[in-house]
Amino acid sequence: MTDHLLGEEARVLRPDGWWRSAVVYQIYPRSFQDSDGDGIGDIPGITSRLDYLAELGVDVIWLSPVYRSPQCDNGYDISDYRDVDPLFGTLADLETLIAAAHERGIRLVMDLVVNHTSDEHPWFIESRDPASPKRDWYFWRPARPGAEPGAAGSEPNDRPAAFAPSAWTYDPVSGEYYPGIFSPGQPDLNWENPEVRQAVYAMMRWWVDRGVDGFRMDVINLISKPIGFTTDALDPSGVEPTYEGGSGPRLDEFLAEMNREVGLDDLNLLTVGEMPGSTVETAIRATDPGRHELNMVFTFEHVMLDRVPGGQRWDLVDLPLPVLKNNLAHWQLGLADVGWNSLYFDNHDQARAVSRFGDDSPEHRVASAKTLATVLHLHKGTPYVYQGEELGMTNAPFTTIEQYRDISALNVHAAATALGVPAERVMHFLTTRSRDHARTPMQWDATDTAGFTTTTPWIDVNPNYPTINAAAASEDADSVFAHFQKLIALRHDHAVVREGRFELLLPEHDRLWAFTRTLDDERLLVLANCSSRPAELPLEDLPDHVDAELLLGTHLNGRPDSLAPWESRILRLDQS
Ligand code: GLC
């Protein structure tokens, strides 16, 4: 009954389809703001910075995990879904944060990590006993036939984990193995078992009753395992259940069941499923409103374009602009009529966009951060801003492996080193792509540790904080921050930015990213020079925009027939 009443209230607070006009801001709590001087960010720290987010204008916070956790993967390994880790504060602190965000008109979405638990979760601990009723909540399996349990090479199959050499860990207590496709500290839950699913749904309802406005669902497409996941045989489709993707046959069924049982659509909650390996086809199924699964998914296609298919993780290739923009356009067209896109370049798992897709040199950093944001935010979908992206924060100049903290970085380094890969090649991968680049402390001001903490932070602050910080940005009308404010306001003010049809122009141009957005008789033209050299505009191949109104530009006094390095313009075309 209580749930129901809360639900009714919640629905009034969250009108139908509200997330289609929202901009989401992701907070990685560990690196946002420390309030108690232990060098690690926390929830009271976030609450103390809410006015900053209100000033930016975002509608939603996505909070990366703050649950109880041994922190083997910085909280993506949860040992209690209904409590807050003391590192980050208390449940009461979180309730205060939710209320304070709501007071400012900002909604809050929790991270939901239910493909796996921590190996310290009571469910898992209980399941280690072969006689336990929870035994089947995980995938316990014997050694491969004829092999000695626990001996090297006896694992049920040869699948690697994302952050460890094998997906399988031997448990001497029960004489069997369990899979953790990320790491041994993250055992996979068995979603085939209906009790597991009901336990997850009950936990989600518990959070909804605490006032959260939705869920970002961690690697949610991996909850349904491909046939043959625990055996030596491959799924007949050849799909591999790895971080790179590979869903089993029951994904859509599980998502629809979750939606129904938790009331996700009934309560108008925001749902975004992280889906490595997803394609336009799988995303259409998951986000078709008629199927009641998810609002939107995070695809990985555009952030994997610089990887060598089937190659090692440290093998990288150049990413020509046409490849990137055509990929985003493919998703725009694919989900134009059914489903919805999420838009991101940055998050806690990616290197900083301005260093990766832009030019982070002092000369071009500001313009390229703005132009990347213009391009992304003018696509159709829900944009995600990752903490510090709105300041144009860059990759960290780490030079030694000791500066890295991430389980993934350390594992890649160990794996590559064991294979004899030259140190320069491994370090090149880490200095350009490590997840730790996104995890250096938020740069608030020019004081020691960038205003993040009063002690030594858990990971080094990027030494460029004296120039790149929020305090400096707020005093500069031309800052990256000011540009993000304008982009967010544009989305709120213009239906064409939210709902307009997308059309890519100049698809093969290797430096210009150009497209239109059209809604009824309104039409916008977006022109972006994604290079550090001036670019001529091929006027004959573009809609006439000589008299168009400039809604937002990165430079003053632009010439009509060319763009300065990293210049972009959003123009309203005269349709009369
Ligand atoms: C997701 C998270 C990532 C985490 C992994 C395992 O990809 O975004 O940070 O390591 O899942 O939970």
Coordinates of N, CA and C in Angstrom, one line a residue, residues 242-398:
T242 N 31.3 -11.9 -22.8 CA 32.5 -11.2 -22.3 C 32.1 -9.7 -22.2
Y243 N 33.0 -8.9 -21.6 CA 32.7 -7.5 -21.5 C 32.4 -6.9 -22.8
E244 N 32.9 -7.4 -23.9 CA 32.7 -6.8 -25.2 C 31.2 -7.1 -25.6
G245 N 30.5 -7.9 -24.9 CA 29.1 -8.1 -25.2 C 28.8 -9.6 -25.3
G246 N 27.6 -9.9 -25.6 CA 27.1 -11.2 -25.8 C 26.0 -11.5 -24.8
S247 N 24.8 -11.3 -25.3 CA 23.6 -11.6 -24.4 C 23.0 -12.9 -24.7
G248 N 22.4 -13.5 -23.7 CA 21.7 -14.7 -23.9 C 20.3 -14.5 -24.5
P249 N 19.6 -15.6 -24.6 CA 18.3 -15.6 -25.3 C 17.2 -14.9 -24.4
R250 N 17.4 -14.8 -23.1 CA 16.3 -14.3 -22.3 C 16.3 -12.8 -21.9
L251 N 17.2 -12.1 -22.5 CA 17.4 -10.7 -22.1 C 16.1 -9.9 -22.1
D252 N 15.4 -9.9 -23.2 CA 14.2 -9.1 -23.4 C 13.2 -9.5 -22.4
E253 N 13.1 -10.8 -22.2 CA 12.1 -11.3 -21.2 C 12.4 -10.8 -19.8
F254 N 13.7 -10.9 -19.4 CA 14.1 -10.4 -18.1 C 13.8 -8.9 -17.9
L255 N 14.2 -8.2 -18.9 CA 14.0 -6.7 -18.8 C 12.5 -6.3 -18.7
A256 N 11.7 -7.0 -19.5 CA 10.2 -6.7 -19.4 C 9.7 -7.1 -18.1
E257 N 10.2 -8.3 -17.6 CA 9.7 -8.7 -16.2 C 10.1 -7.7 -15.2
M258 N 11.3 -7.2 -15.2 CA 11.8 -6.3 -14.3 C 11.0 -5.0 -14.3
N259 N 10.7 -4.5 -15.5 CA 9.9 -3.3 -15.7 C 8.5 -3.5 -15.0
R260 N 7.9 -4.6 -15.3 CA 6.6 -4.9 -14.8 C 6.6 -5.0 -13.2
E261 N 7.6 -5.8 -12.7 CA 7.6 -6.1 -11.3 C 8.0 -4.9 -10.4
V262 N 8.8 -4.0 -11.0 CA 9.3 -2.9 -10.2 C 8.3 -1.7 -10.5
G263 N 7.6 -1.7 -11.6 CA 6.8 -0.6 -12.0 C 7.6 0.5 -12.7
L264 N 8.6 0.2 -13.4 CA 9.5 1.2 -13.9 C 8.8 2.2 -14.9
D265 N 8.0 1.6 -15.8 CA 7.3 2.5 -16.7 C 6.1 3.1 -16.0
D266 N 5.4 2.4 -15.2 CA 4.3 2.9 -14.5 C 4.6 4.1 -13.6
L267 N 5.8 4.1 -13.1 CA 6.3 5.2 -12.2 C 7.1 6.3 -13.0
N268 N 7.2 6.1 -14.3 CA 8.0 7.0 -15.1 C 9.4 7.2 -14.6
L269 N 10.0 6.1 -14.3 CA 11.4 6.1 -13.8 C 12.3 6.2 -15.1
L270 N 13.5 6.8 -14.9 CA 14.4 6.8 -16.0 C 15.2 5.4 -16.0
T271 N 15.3 4.8 -17.1 CA 16.0 3.5 -17.2 C 17.0 3.6 -18.4
V272 N 18.3 3.4 -18.1 CA 19.3 3.3 -19.1 C 20.1 2.1 -18.9
G273 N 20.2 1.2 -19.9 CA 20.9 0.0 -19.7 C 22.3 0.1 -20.4
E274 N 23.3 -0.2 -19.6 CA 24.6 -0.2 -20.2 C 24.7 -1.6 -21.0
M275 N 25.0 -1.5 -22.3 CA 25.0 -2.7 -23.1 C 26.2 -2.9 -24.0
P276 N 27.3 -3.3 -23.5 CA 28.5 -3.5 -24.4 C 28.1 -4.5 -25.4
G277 N 28.5 -4.3 -26.6 CA 28.2 -5.3 -27.7 C 26.8 -5.1 -28.3
S278 N 26.0 -4.1 -27.8 CA 24.7 -3.9 -28.4 C 24.8 -3.3 -29.8
T279 N 23.8 -3.6 -30.6 CA 23.7 -3.1 -31.9 C 22.4 -2.3 -32.0
V280 N 22.2 -1.6 -33.1 CA 21.0 -0.9 -33.3 C 19.8 -1.8 -33.2
E281 N 19.9 -3.1 -33.7 CA 18.8 -4.0 -33.6 C 18.4 -4.4 -32.2
T282 N 19.5 -4.7 -31.4 CA 19.2 -5.1 -30.0 C 18.6 -3.8 -29.2
A283 N 19.1 -2.6 -29.6 CA 18.7 -1.4 -28.9 C 17.3 -1.1 -29.2
I284 N 16.9 -1.3 -30.5 CA 15.5 -1.1 -30.9 C 14.6 -1.9 -30.0
R285 N 14.9 -3.2 -29.9 CA 14.1 -4.1 -29.1 C 14.0 -3.6 -27.7
A286 N 15.2 -3.3 -27.1 CA 15.2 -2.9 -25.7 C 14.5 -1.6 -25.4
T287 N 14.4 -0.7 -26.4 CA 13.9 0.7 -26.1 C 12.6 1.0 -26.8
D288 N 12.1 0.0 -27.5 CA 10.7 0.2 -28.1 C 9.7 0.4 -27.0
P289 N 9.1 1.6 -26.9 CA 8.2 1.9 -25.7 C 7.1 0.8 -25.6
G290 N 6.7 0.3 -26.7 CA 5.6 -0.7 -26.7 C 6.0 -2.0 -26.0
R291 N 7.3 -2.2 -25.8 CA 7.7 -3.5 -25.2 C 8.0 -3.4 -23.7
H292 N 8.0 -2.1 -23.2 CA 8.2 -1.9 -21.8 C 9.5 -2.6 -21.2
E293 N 10.6 -2.3 -21.8 CA 11.9 -2.8 -21.2 C 12.7 -1.6 -20.6
L294 N 13.3 -0.8 -21.5 CA 14.2 0.3 -21.0 C 13.8 1.6 -21.8
N295 N 14.2 2.7 -21.2 CA 14.1 4.0 -22.0 C 15.2 4.1 -23.1
M296 N 16.4 3.7 -22.7 CA 17.5 3.9 -23.6 C 18.7 3.0 -23.2
V297 N 19.6 2.8 -24.1 CA 20.8 2.0 -23.7 C 22.1 2.8 -24.0
F298 N 23.1 2.4 -23.3 CA 24.4 2.9 -23.7 C 25.1 1.9 -24.7
T299 N 25.2 2.3 -25.9 CA 26.0 1.5 -26.8 C 27.5 1.7 -26.6
F300 N 28.2 0.7 -27.1 CA 29.7 0.8 -27.0 C 30.3 1.0 -28.4
E301 N 29.5 1.0 -29.4 CA 30.1 0.9 -30.7 C 31.0 2.1 -31.0
H302 N 30.6 3.3 -30.6 CA 31.5 4.5 -31.0 C 32.7 4.6 -30.1
V303 N 32.7 3.9 -28.9 CA 33.9 4.0 -28.1 C 34.8 2.8 -28.4
M304 N 34.4 1.9 -29.3 CA 35.2 0.7 -29.6 C 35.8 0.9 -31.0
L305 N 35.6 2.0 -31.7 CA 36.0 2.1 -33.1 C 37.5 2.2 -33.2
D306 N 38.2 2.5 -32.1 CA 39.7 2.6 -32.2 C 40.3 1.3 -31.7
R307 N 39.5 0.3 -31.5 CA 40.1 -1.0 -31.1 C 40.2 -1.9 -32.4
V308 N 41.2 -2.8 -32.3 CA 41.3 -3.8 -33.4 C 40.4 -4.9 -33.2
P309 N 39.4 -5.2 -34.1 CA 38.5 -6.3 -33.8 C 39.2 -7.6 -33.6
G310 N 38.9 -8.2 -32.5 CA 39.6 -9.5 -32.2 C 41.0 -9.3 -31.7
G311 N 41.5 -8.1 -31.6 CA 42.9 -7.9 -31.2 C 43.0 -7.8 -29.7
Q312 N 44.2 -7.5 -29.3 CA 44.4 -7.3 -27.8 C 43.9 -6.0 -27.4
R313 N 43.6 -5.9 -26.1 CA 43.0 -4.6 -25.6 C 43.9 -3.4 -25.9
W314 N 45.2 -3.7 -25.9 CA 46.1 -2.6 -26.0 C 46.4 -2.2 -27.5
D315 N 45.8 -2.9 -28.4 CA 46.0 -2.6 -29.8 C 45.0 -1.5 -30.2
L316 N 45.6 -0.4 -30.7 CA 44.7 0.7 -31.0 C 44.9 1.1 -32.5
V317 N 43.9 1.6 -33.1 CA 44.0 2.1 -34.5 C 43.5 3.5 -34.5
D318 N 44.0 4.3 -35.5 CA 43.5 5.7 -35.7 C 42.0 5.7 -35.9
L319 N 41.3 6.7 -35.5 CA 39.9 6.8 -35.8 C 39.6 8.0 -36.7
P320 N 39.4 7.7 -38.0 CA 39.1 8.9 -38.9 C 37.7 9.4 -38.5
L321 N 37.5 10.7 -38.7 CA 36.3 11.4 -38.3 C 35.1 10.7 -39.0
P322 N 35.2 10.4 -40.3 CA 34.0 9.8 -41.0 C 33.5 8.5 -40.3
V323 N 34.4 7.8 -39.8 CA 34.0 6.5 -39.1 C 33.2 6.8 -37.9
L324 N 33.6 7.8 -37.1 CA 33.0 8.2 -35.9 C 31.6 8.8 -36.2
K325 N 31.5 9.8 -37.1 CA 30.3 10.5 -37.2 C 29.3 9.6 -38.0
N326 N 29.7 8.7 -38.8 CA 28.8 7.8 -39.5 C 28.2 6.8 -38.5
N327 N 29.0 6.4 -37.5 CA 28.5 5.5 -36.5 C 27.4 6.1 -35.7
L328 N 27.6 7.4 -35.2 CA 26.6 8.1 -34.5 C 25.3 8.2 -35.4
A329 N 25.6 8.6 -36.6 CA 24.4 8.8 -37.6 C 23.6 7.5 -37.7
H330 N 24.4 6.4 -37.8 CA 23.7 5.0 -37.9 C 22.7 4.8 -36.8
W331 N 23.1 5.2 -35.6 CA 22.3 5.1 -34.4 C 21.1 6.1 -34.4
Q332 N 21.4 7.3 -34.9 CA 20.4 8.3 -35.0 C 19.3 7.8 -36.0
L333 N 19.7 7.3 -37.1 CA 18.7 6.8 -38.1 C 18.0 5.6 -37.6
G334 N 18.8 4.7 -37.0 CA 18.3 3.4 -36.6 C 17.2 3.5 -35.5
L335 N 17.3 4.5 -34.6 CA 16.4 4.7 -33.6 C 15.5 5.9 -33.8
A336 N 15.4 6.4 -35.1 CA 14.6 7.6 -35.4 C 13.2 7.4 -35.1
D337 N 12.6 6.3 -35.4 CA 11.2 6.1 -35.3 C 10.8 5.3 -34.0
V338 N 11.6 4.4 -33.7 CA 11.2 3.5 -32.5 C 12.5 3.5 -31.6
G339 N 12.2 3.8 -30.3 CA 13.3 3.7 -29.3 C 13.9 5.1 -29.2
W340 N 15.0 5.2 -28.4 CA 15.6 6.4 -28.0 C 17.1 6.3 -27.8
N341 N 17.9 7.3 -28.2 CA 19.4 7.2 -28.0 C 19.8 7.8 -26.7
S342 N 20.9 7.3 -26.1 CA 21.6 8.1 -25.1 C 22.9 8.6 -25.8
L343 N 23.3 9.7 -25.4 CA 24.5 10.4 -26.0 C 25.6 10.6 -25.1
Y344 N 26.7 10.0 -25.3 CA 27.9 10.2 -24.5 C 29.2 10.1 -25.2
F345 N 30.2 10.8 -24.8 CA 31.6 10.6 -25.1 C 32.4 10.1 -23.9
D346 N 32.0 10.7 -22.8 CA 32.8 10.5 -21.5 C 32.0 9.7 -20.5
N347 N 32.6 8.9 -19.8 CA 32.1 8.4 -18.5 C 33.2 7.9 -17.7
H348 N 33.0 7.2 -16.6 CA 34.0 6.7 -15.7 C 34.9 5.6 -16.3
D349 N 34.5 5.1 -17.4 CA 35.2 4.0 -18.0 C 36.0 4.4 -19.3
Q350 N 35.9 5.7 -19.6 CA 36.5 6.1 -20.9 C 37.5 7.2 -20.6
A351 N 38.5 7.3 -21.5 CA 39.5 8.4 -21.4 C 38.7 9.7 -21.7
R352 N 39.3 10.8 -21.3 CA 38.6 12.1 -21.5 C 38.4 12.4 -23.0
A353 N 37.2 12.8 -23.3 CA 36.9 13.1 -24.7 C 37.7 14.1 -25.3
V354 N 38.1 15.2 -24.6 CA 38.8 16.3 -25.2 C 40.2 15.8 -25.6
S355 N 40.8 14.8 -24.8 CA 42.1 14.3 -25.2 C 42.0 13.2 -26.2
R356 N 40.9 12.5 -26.3 CA 40.7 11.4 -27.2 C 40.2 11.8 -28.6
F357 N 39.1 12.6 -28.6 CA 38.5 13.0 -29.9 C 38.9 14.5 -30.3
G358 N 39.3 15.2 -29.3 CA 39.6 16.7 -29.5 C 41.1 16.9 -29.6
D359 N 41.5 18.1 -29.1 CA 42.9 18.5 -29.1 C 43.1 19.2 -27.7
D360 N 43.8 18.5 -26.8 CA 43.9 19.0 -25.5 C 45.1 19.9 -25.3
S361 N 45.7 20.4 -26.4 CA 46.9 21.3 -26.2 C 46.3 22.7 -25.7
P362 N 47.1 23.5 -25.0 CA 46.6 24.7 -24.5 C 45.9 25.6 -25.6
E363 N 46.4 25.5 -26.8 CA 45.8 26.3 -27.9 C 44.4 25.9 -28.2
H364 N 44.1 24.6 -28.2 CA 42.8 24.2 -28.8 C 41.9 23.5 -27.8
R365 N 42.4 23.4 -26.5 CA 41.5 22.6 -25.6 C 40.1 23.2 -25.4
V366 N 40.0 24.4 -25.2 CA 38.7 25.0 -24.9 C 37.8 24.9 -26.1
A367 N 38.3 25.3 -27.3 CA 37.4 25.2 -28.4 C 37.1 23.8 -28.8
S368 N 38.0 22.8 -28.6 CA 37.7 21.5 -29.0 C 36.7 20.8 -28.0
A369 N 36.8 21.2 -26.7 CA 35.9 20.7 -25.7 C 34.5 21.2 -26.0
K370 N 34.4 22.5 -26.4 CA 33.1 23.1 -26.7 C 32.5 22.4 -27.9
T371 N 33.3 22.3 -29.0 CA 32.8 21.8 -30.2 C 32.4 20.3 -30.1
L372 N 33.1 19.5 -29.4 CA 32.7 18.1 -29.2 C 31.3 18.1 -28.4
A373 N 31.2 19.0 -27.5 CA 29.9 19.1 -26.7 C 28.8 19.5 -27.7
T374 N 29.0 20.5 -28.5 CA 28.0 21.0 -29.4 C 27.5 19.8 -30.3
V375 N 28.5 19.1 -30.9 CA 28.1 18.0 -31.7 C 27.3 17.0 -31.0
L376 N 27.7 16.6 -29.8 CA 27.0 15.5 -29.1 C 25.6 16.0 -28.6
H377 N 25.6 17.2 -28.1 CA 24.3 17.6 -27.5 C 23.3 18.0 -28.6
L378 N 23.7 18.2 -29.8 CA 22.8 18.5 -30.9 C 22.3 17.2 -31.6
H379 N 22.8 16.1 -31.2 CA 22.2 14.8 -31.7 C 20.9 14.6 -30.9
K380 N 20.1 13.7 -31.5 CA 18.8 13.4 -30.8 C 19.0 12.3 -29.8
G381 N 18.5 12.6 -28.6 CA 18.7 11.6 -27.5 C 18.8 12.3 -26.2
T382 N 19.2 11.5 -25.2 CA 19.5 12.1 -23.9 C 21.0 12.2 -23.6
P383 N 21.5 13.5 -23.5 CA 22.9 13.6 -23.3 C 23.3 13.4 -21.9
Y384 N 24.5 12.8 -21.8 CA 25.1 12.5 -20.5 C 26.4 13.3 -20.4
V385 N 26.5 14.1 -19.3 CA 27.7 14.9 -19.0 C 28.5 14.2 -17.9
Y386 N 29.7 13.9 -18.1 CA 30.5 13.2 -17.0 C 31.3 14.2 -16.2
Q387 N 31.3 14.2 -14.9 CA 32.0 15.2 -14.1 C 33.3 15.6 -14.7
G388 N 33.4 16.9 -14.8 CA 34.7 17.5 -15.3 C 34.6 17.7 -16.8
E389 N 33.8 17.0 -17.5 CA 33.7 17.2 -19.0 C 33.2 18.6 -19.3
E390 N 32.4 19.2 -18.4 CA 31.9 20.6 -18.5 C 33.0 21.6 -18.3
L391 N 34.2 21.1 -17.8 CA 35.3 22.0 -17.6 C 36.4 21.8 -18.7
G392 N 36.2 20.8 -19.5 CA 37.2 20.4 -20.5 C 38.4 19.7 -19.8
M393 N 38.1 18.9 -18.8 CA 39.2 18.2 -18.1 C 39.8 17.2 -19.0
T394 N 41.1 17.0 -18.9 CA 41.9 16.2 -19.8 C 42.4 14.9 -19.2
N395 N 43.0 14.1 -20.0 CA 43.7 12.9 -19.5 C 44.8 13.3 -18.6
A396 N 45.1 12.4 -17.7 CA 46.2 12.7 -16.7 C 47.6 12.3 -17.3
P397 N 48.6 13.1 -17.0 CA 49.9 12.8 -17.6 C 50.7 11.7 -16.8
F398 N 50.0 10.6 -16.4 CA 50.7 9.6 -15.6 C 51.9 9.0 -16.5

